[in-house]
C-alpha cells in the first residue's frame, strides 16, 4: 500500500479509526436507517452499523486486514472497476472510474462548494478535493489527484434485502455513470 493507490475496504464491522481526522461529516436517514458519511484525512468513510456496512477509502494503510481491501492504482487511463459487498441486510455495488482531472466539476466546487453534500479541499488546494453527493439509492464521490492528473469517480448503489427486486437492479444502477455536470 502506497500513496499511489487508493484502497477500498468494505467490512461488516467498524475499522479502527483512532487518530483519523474527520474534515466533514453528515449523518442522515437513508434506506430505513442512519448512514454517516465522512471525508477523512485519507479519503472517505461511510457507515451504517444497523446494516453491518462500513466502507473505508484510504490512501493510508487500512486499519483492517489487507485481505479485505482492494487497491486502486492512481493512474489515468485505467479500466473501470466494479466492487461488490453484501451483508445479511444490504447489498452494495461500487463502480470506480479513472477520469482526467478536468472531469471534476471544479467550477461548481469553486463557486458553490455547498452544492455537494460533503466537500473538502486538502491543504486548501482546490485541485485536491474529495466530494460526496448522496441520492435516493446511493452516492457518488470524486477524489482528485492533481499530481496524477486524475479525478477518481465512484458511484455506489445500495439495495436492501427488504426489497429483493432492488438488489438485482443495483448492479445496473451502479453501471450508470452519467457525464459530470456543473449544474445541480
Tab-separated table of C-alpha atoms in Angstrom:
chain	number	residue	atom	x	y	z
A	1	UNK	CA	0.000	0.000	0.000
A	2	UNK	CA	1.444	3.337	-1.002
A	3	UNK	CA	0.282	6.857	-1.735
A	4	UNK	CA	-0.004	5.742	-5.362
A	5	UNK	CA	-3.120	3.665	-4.646
A	6	UNK	CA	-6.493	4.254	-3.075
A	7	UNK	CA	-7.643	1.263	-1.068
A	8	UNK	CA	-11.337	0.433	-0.728
A	9	UNK	CA	-12.244	-1.650	2.306
A	10	UNK	CA	-15.789	-2.979	2.763
A	11	UNK	CA	-16.464	-4.742	6.028
A	12	UNK	CA	-19.325	-5.645	8.341
A	13	UNK	CA	-17.567	-4.232	11.401
A	14	UNK	CA	-16.121	-0.786	12.070
A	15	UNK	CA	-12.467	-0.356	11.167
A	16	UNK	CA	-10.136	1.141	13.749
A	17	UNK	CA	-10.296	4.870	13.160
A	18	UNK	CA	-8.207	6.102	16.094
A	19	UNK	CA	-6.254	9.146	15.022
A	20	UNK	CA	-8.195	9.583	11.770
A	21	UNK	CA	-9.050	13.226	11.175
A	22	UNK	CA	-12.608	13.987	10.077
A	23	UNK	CA	-12.907	17.092	7.902
A	24	UNK	CA	-16.600	16.945	7.035
A	25	UNK	CA	-19.403	14.678	8.263
A	26	UNK	CA	-23.117	14.166	7.687
A	27	UNK	CA	-25.453	11.694	9.406
A	28	UNK	CA	-28.871	11.297	7.872
A	29	UNK	CA	-31.726	8.827	7.449
A	30	UNK	CA	-31.060	6.721	4.394
A	31	UNK	CA	-32.560	3.383	3.286
A	32	UNK	CA	-34.515	2.998	6.516
A	33	UNK	CA	-31.647	3.612	8.940
A	34	UNK	CA	-28.967	6.191	9.675
A	35	UNK	CA	-25.890	6.402	7.486
A	36	UNK	CA	-22.896	8.551	8.358
A	37	UNK	CA	-20.811	9.952	5.521
A	38	UNK	CA	-17.382	11.407	6.336
A	39	UNK	CA	-14.491	12.972	4.494
A	40	UNK	CA	-11.438	11.909	6.432
A	41	UNK	CA	-7.737	12.727	6.382
A	42	UNK	CA	-7.015	9.974	3.915
A	43	UNK	CA	-10.229	9.950	1.815
A	44	UNK	CA	-13.752	8.925	2.969
A	45	UNK	CA	-15.608	6.649	5.369
A	46	UNK	CA	-19.282	5.668	5.132
A	47	UNK	CA	-21.046	3.606	7.765
A	48	UNK	CA	-24.452	2.159	8.570
A	49	UNK	CA	-23.992	-0.012	11.676
A	50	UNK	CA	-27.583	-1.308	11.593
A	51	UNK	CA	-26.850	-2.865	8.183
A	52	UNK	CA	-23.366	-4.034	9.135
A	53	UNK	CA	-21.912	-1.754	6.454
A	54	UNK	CA	-18.604	0.094	6.674
A	55	UNK	CA	-16.738	1.447	3.648
A	56	UNK	CA	-13.323	2.963	4.162
A	57	UNK	CA	-11.495	4.525	1.261
A	58	UNK	CA	-7.925	5.426	2.150
A	59	UNK	CA	-4.542	6.317	0.692
A	60	UNK	CA	-3.008	5.306	4.019
A	61	UNK	CA	-2.569	1.700	5.108
A	62	UNK	CA	-6.015	0.432	6.042
A	63	UNK	CA	-6.586	-0.228	9.754
A	64	UNK	CA	-8.169	-3.614	8.984
A	65	UNK	CA	-6.842	-6.818	7.443
A	66	UNK	CA	-5.446	-6.033	3.985
A	67	UNK	CA	-7.217	-9.062	2.502
A	68	UNK	CA	-10.442	-7.096	2.894
A	69	UNK	CA	-9.306	-4.210	0.702
A	70	UNK	CA	-8.965	-3.558	-2.999
A	71	UNK	CA	-6.103	-1.315	-4.102
A	72	UNK	CA	-6.977	1.035	-6.962
A	73	UNK	CA	-3.915	2.463	-8.764
A	74	UNK	CA	-3.897	6.238	-9.055
A	75	UNK	CA	-3.148	6.264	-12.769
A	76	UNK	CA	-5.015	7.726	-15.706
A	77	UNK	CA	-6.382	5.519	-18.437
A	78	UNK	CA	-7.158	2.528	-16.214
A	79	UNK	CA	-10.289	0.471	-16.922
A	80	UNK	CA	-13.267	0.924	-14.629
A	81	UNK	CA	-13.647	-1.465	-11.705
A	82	UNK	CA	-16.701	-2.907	-10.003
A	83	UNK	CA	-16.644	-3.787	-6.313
A	84	UNK	CA	-19.480	-5.604	-4.559
A	85	UNK	CA	-20.146	-6.138	-0.872
A	86	UNK	CA	-23.070	-7.839	0.798
A	87	UNK	CA	-24.334	-8.348	4.337
A	88	UNK	CA	-27.470	-10.130	5.519
A	89	UNK	CA	-29.387	-6.861	5.185
A	90	UNK	CA	-27.706	-4.880	2.411
A	91	UNK	CA	-26.032	-5.154	-0.958
A	92	UNK	CA	-23.563	-2.552	-2.210
A	93	UNK	CA	-22.094	-2.205	-5.703
A	94	UNK	CA	-19.421	0.421	-6.403
A	95	UNK	CA	-18.171	1.370	-9.839
A	96	UNK	CA	-14.815	3.153	-9.946
A	97	UNK	CA	-13.722	5.193	-12.963
A	98	UNK	CA	-10.364	6.813	-13.661
A	99	UNK	CA	-11.211	10.147	-15.284
A	100	UNK	CA	-8.951	13.054	-16.223
A	101	UNK	CA	-8.716	15.795	-13.602
A	102	UNK	CA	-10.689	18.059	-15.971
A	103	UNK	CA	-13.766	15.791	-15.475
A	104	UNK	CA	-14.148	17.018	-11.889
A	105	UNK	CA	-16.732	19.853	-11.753
A	106	UNK	CA	-14.102	22.302	-10.455
A	107	UNK	CA	-16.027	25.453	-11.416
A	108	UNK	CA	-19.044	24.219	-9.463
A	109	UNK	CA	-16.821	23.380	-6.493
A	110	UNK	CA	-15.192	26.832	-6.541
A	111	UNK	CA	-18.430	28.770	-6.954
A	112	UNK	CA	-20.794	26.585	-4.896
A	113	UNK	CA	-18.928	24.156	-2.624
A	114	UNK	CA	-22.087	23.821	-0.528
A	115	UNK	CA	-23.889	22.282	-3.520
A	116	UNK	CA	-22.152	18.995	-2.643
A	117	UNK	CA	-23.425	17.101	0.399
A	118	UNK	CA	-19.832	16.969	1.647
A	119	UNK	CA	-16.696	18.573	0.206
A	120	UNK	CA	-13.175	19.250	1.377
A	121	UNK	CA	-10.069	20.687	-0.290
A	122	UNK	CA	-6.952	19.141	1.226
A	123	UNK	CA	-4.467	21.785	2.377
A	124	UNK	CA	-6.803	24.352	0.786
A	125	UNK	CA	-5.848	23.173	-2.729
A	126	UNK	CA	-8.970	23.406	-4.978
A	127	UNK	CA	-7.474	20.686	-7.187
A	128	UNK	CA	-7.007	18.164	-4.322
A	129	UNK	CA	-10.637	17.629	-3.340
A	130	UNK	CA	-12.926	14.895	-2.078
A	131	UNK	CA	-16.667	15.326	-2.590
A	132	UNK	CA	-19.665	13.163	-1.734
A	133	UNK	CA	-23.144	13.538	-3.228
A	134	UNK	CA	-25.987	11.423	-1.849
A	135	UNK	CA	-29.032	10.464	-3.889
A	136	UNK	CA	-32.047	8.193	-3.393
A	137	UNK	CA	-30.221	4.851	-3.659
A	138	UNK	CA	-26.536	5.590	-3.172
A	139	UNK	CA	-23.831	8.164	-3.534
A	140	UNK	CA	-21.126	9.488	-5.818
A	141	UNK	CA	-17.650	10.589	-4.876
A	142	UNK	CA	-14.813	12.400	-6.542
A	143	UNK	CA	-11.270	12.079	-5.265
A	144	UNK	CA	-8.969	14.387	-7.201
A	145	UNK	CA	-5.225	13.973	-7.514
A	146	UNK	CA	-3.569	16.853	-9.391
A	147	UNK	CA	-0.177	15.129	-9.164
A	148	UNK	CA	-1.601	12.287	-11.301
A	149	UNK	CA	-3.962	14.461	-13.432
A	150	UNK	CA	-6.687	12.192	-12.065
A	151	UNK	CA	-10.283	12.514	-10.893
A	152	UNK	CA	-11.222	9.154	-9.398
A	153	UNK	CA	-15.009	8.940	-9.675
A	154	UNK	CA	-17.155	6.391	-7.821
A	155	UNK	CA	-20.830	5.563	-7.978
A	156	UNK	CA	-22.131	3.364	-5.153
A	157	UNK	CA	-25.636	1.898	-5.244
A	158	UNK	CA	-27.365	0.101	-2.384
A	159	UNK	CA	-30.218	-2.339	-2.209
A	160	UNK	CA	-31.700	-3.657	0.990
A	161	UNK	CA	-32.717	-7.272	1.246
A	162	UNK	CA	-36.082	-5.997	2.433
A	163	UNK	CA	-36.736	-5.384	-1.268
A	164	UNK	CA	-35.177	-8.314	-3.172
A	165	UNK	CA	-36.078	-6.882	-6.579
A	166	UNK	CA	-33.987	-3.782	-5.879
A	167	UNK	CA	-30.940	-5.963	-5.155
A	168	UNK	CA	-30.983	-7.236	-8.742
A	169	UNK	CA	-31.319	-3.706	-10.080
A	170	UNK	CA	-28.400	-2.346	-8.030
A	171	UNK	CA	-25.815	-3.720	-10.477
A	172	UNK	CA	-27.480	-1.929	-13.378
A	173	UNK	CA	-27.784	1.363	-11.475
A	174	UNK	CA	-24.123	1.280	-10.431
A	175	UNK	CA	-23.124	0.861	-14.058
A	176	UNK	CA	-24.974	4.057	-14.965
A	177	UNK	CA	-22.373	6.786	-14.765
A	178	UNK	CA	-23.728	9.934	-16.360
A	179	UNK	CA	-21.315	12.564	-17.537
A	180	UNK	CA	-20.420	15.009	-14.779
A	181	UNK	CA	-22.398	18.211	-14.768
A	182	UNK	CA	-21.731	21.669	-13.444
A	183	UNK	CA	-25.401	22.043	-12.529
A	184	UNK	CA	-27.338	20.684	-9.619
